[in-house]
Amino acid sequence: MTGQKDSGWHVEIGGDNSAPFTIGDNNTVVQHQPVVALDATRLVEFARAVGEALPALGLHDEQRRQAGDIAGRILRAADEPGADHGRLRALGQSLRATLEGAVAGALSGALLAIWTP
């Protein structure tokens, strides 16, 4: 439903809102990201697998240290009674972003080393 009220236009979005969307005007932007339940068991498996694979990934020392630190924080946070799923999700996203950046850099470096002009 759309309509104009005293303070401007108002939009209501109905339904299950299962997809992300963005609404904005000149001064304000509202973003909606659907909430997906955290599978803490899978996140712990991911953190353990990363920790075990770190020596073989060929990362720089700082990247390896950062990924190992985040993986350890995930494992410790998951063991806490009443673990904070928001915190776990944020740590998982940080670990994933760290690996994506490191792996992309390593892959592009390996590819670029094949041929130099």
Coordinates of C-alpha atoms in Angstrom, one line a residue:
M1 CA 0.0 0.0 0.0
T2 CA 1.3 3.4 -0.9
G3 CA 0.0 6.7 0.2
Q4 CA 1.0 10.2 1.1
K5 CA 0.8 11.3 4.7
D6 CA 1.8 14.6 6.4
S7 CA 5.5 13.7 6.6
G8 CA 5.8 12.3 3.0
W9 CA 5.1 9.0 1.2
H10 CA 4.7 5.8 3.1
V11 CA 5.1 2.3 1.7
E12 CA 4.0 -0.9 3.3
I13 CA 5.3 -4.2 2.0
G14 CA 3.4 -7.3 2.9
G15 CA 4.1 -11.0 2.5
D16 CA 6.9 -13.1 3.8
N17 CA 9.7 -10.6 2.9
S18 CA 12.0 -13.5 2.1
A19 CA 14.2 -11.6 -0.3
P20 CA 16.5 -8.7 0.4
F21 CA 15.2 -5.3 -0.7
T22 CA 16.3 -1.6 -0.5
I23 CA 14.0 1.4 -0.3
G24 CA 15.4 4.9 -0.4
D25 CA 14.8 8.6 -1.1
N26 CA 17.2 11.5 -1.2
N27 CA 18.2 11.3 2.5
T28 CA 17.2 7.9 3.9
V29 CA 17.9 4.3 2.7
V30 CA 16.3 1.3 4.4
Q31 CA 17.6 -2.1 3.7
H32 CA 16.0 -5.4 4.6
Q33 CA 17.9 -8.6 4.7
P34 CA 15.9 -11.7 5.6
V35 CA 16.9 -13.5 8.8
V36 CA 18.1 -17.0 8.2
A37 CA 18.5 -19.4 11.2
L38 CA 22.1 -20.0 12.1
D39 CA 23.3 -23.6 11.8
A40 CA 25.8 -23.5 14.5
T41 CA 26.9 -27.1 14.0
R42 CA 27.9 -26.3 10.3
L43 CA 29.7 -23.1 11.4
V44 CA 31.7 -25.1 13.9
E45 CA 32.6 -27.6 11.2
F46 CA 33.6 -24.8 8.9
A47 CA 35.8 -23.2 11.6
R48 CA 37.5 -26.6 12.5
A49 CA 38.1 -27.4 8.8
V50 CA 39.6 -23.9 8.2
G51 CA 41.9 -24.4 11.3
E52 CA 43.1 -27.8 10.0
A53 CA 43.6 -26.6 6.5
L54 CA 45.5 -23.3 7.3
P55 CA 49.0 -24.7 7.0
A56 CA 48.2 -26.1 3.5
L57 CA 46.5 -23.0 2.1
G58 CA 49.7 -21.1 1.4
L59 CA 48.5 -17.9 3.0
H60 CA 50.7 -15.0 4.1
D61 CA 51.6 -15.1 7.8
E62 CA 49.1 -12.2 8.6
Q63 CA 46.3 -13.9 6.7
R64 CA 47.0 -17.2 8.3
R65 CA 47.1 -15.6 11.8
Q66 CA 43.9 -13.7 11.2
A67 CA 42.0 -16.7 9.9
G68 CA 43.2 -18.9 12.7
D69 CA 42.3 -16.3 15.3
I70 CA 38.7 -15.9 13.9
A71 CA 38.3 -19.7 13.7
G72 CA 39.4 -20.1 17.3
R73 CA 37.0 -17.3 18.4
I74 CA 34.1 -19.1 16.6
L75 CA 35.0 -22.4 18.4
R76 CA 35.2 -20.7 21.8
A77 CA 32.0 -18.7 21.3
A78 CA 30.1 -21.8 20.2
D79 CA 31.0 -23.6 23.4
E80 CA 29.6 -20.8 25.6
P81 CA 26.3 -21.6 27.3
G82 CA 23.5 -19.7 25.4
A83 CA 25.9 -18.9 22.6
D84 CA 25.1 -15.6 20.9
H85 CA 24.0 -16.5 17.3
G86 CA 24.4 -13.0 16.1
R87 CA 28.0 -12.9 17.3
L88 CA 28.6 -16.3 15.8
R89 CA 27.1 -15.3 12.5
A90 CA 29.3 -12.1 12.4
L91 CA 32.4 -14.2 13.2
G92 CA 31.6 -16.7 10.5
Q93 CA 31.1 -13.9 7.9
S94 CA 34.4 -12.4 9.0
L95 CA 36.2 -15.8 8.5
R96 CA 34.6 -16.3 5.2
A97 CA 35.5 -12.8 4.0
T98 CA 39.1 -13.3 5.2
L99 CA 39.4 -16.6 3.3
E100 CA 37.8 -15.2 0.1
G101 CA 40.2 -12.3 0.0
A102 CA 43.2 -14.5 0.7
V103 CA 42.3 -17.2 -1.7
A104 CA 41.4 -14.7 -4.4
G105 CA 44.8 -13.1 -4.0
A106 CA 46.6 -16.4 -4.0
L107 CA 44.8 -17.7 -7.0
S108 CA 45.3 -14.5 -9.0
G109 CA 49.0 -14.4 -8.0
A110 CA 49.4 -18.0 -9.2
L111 CA 47.6 -17.3 -12.5
L112 CA 49.6 -14.1 -13.1
A113 CA 52.9 -15.9 -12.5
I114 CA 52.1 -18.2 -15.5
W115 CA 52.9 -15.4 -17.9
T116 CA 54.6 -12.0 -17.5
P117 CA 54.8 -9.5 -20.4

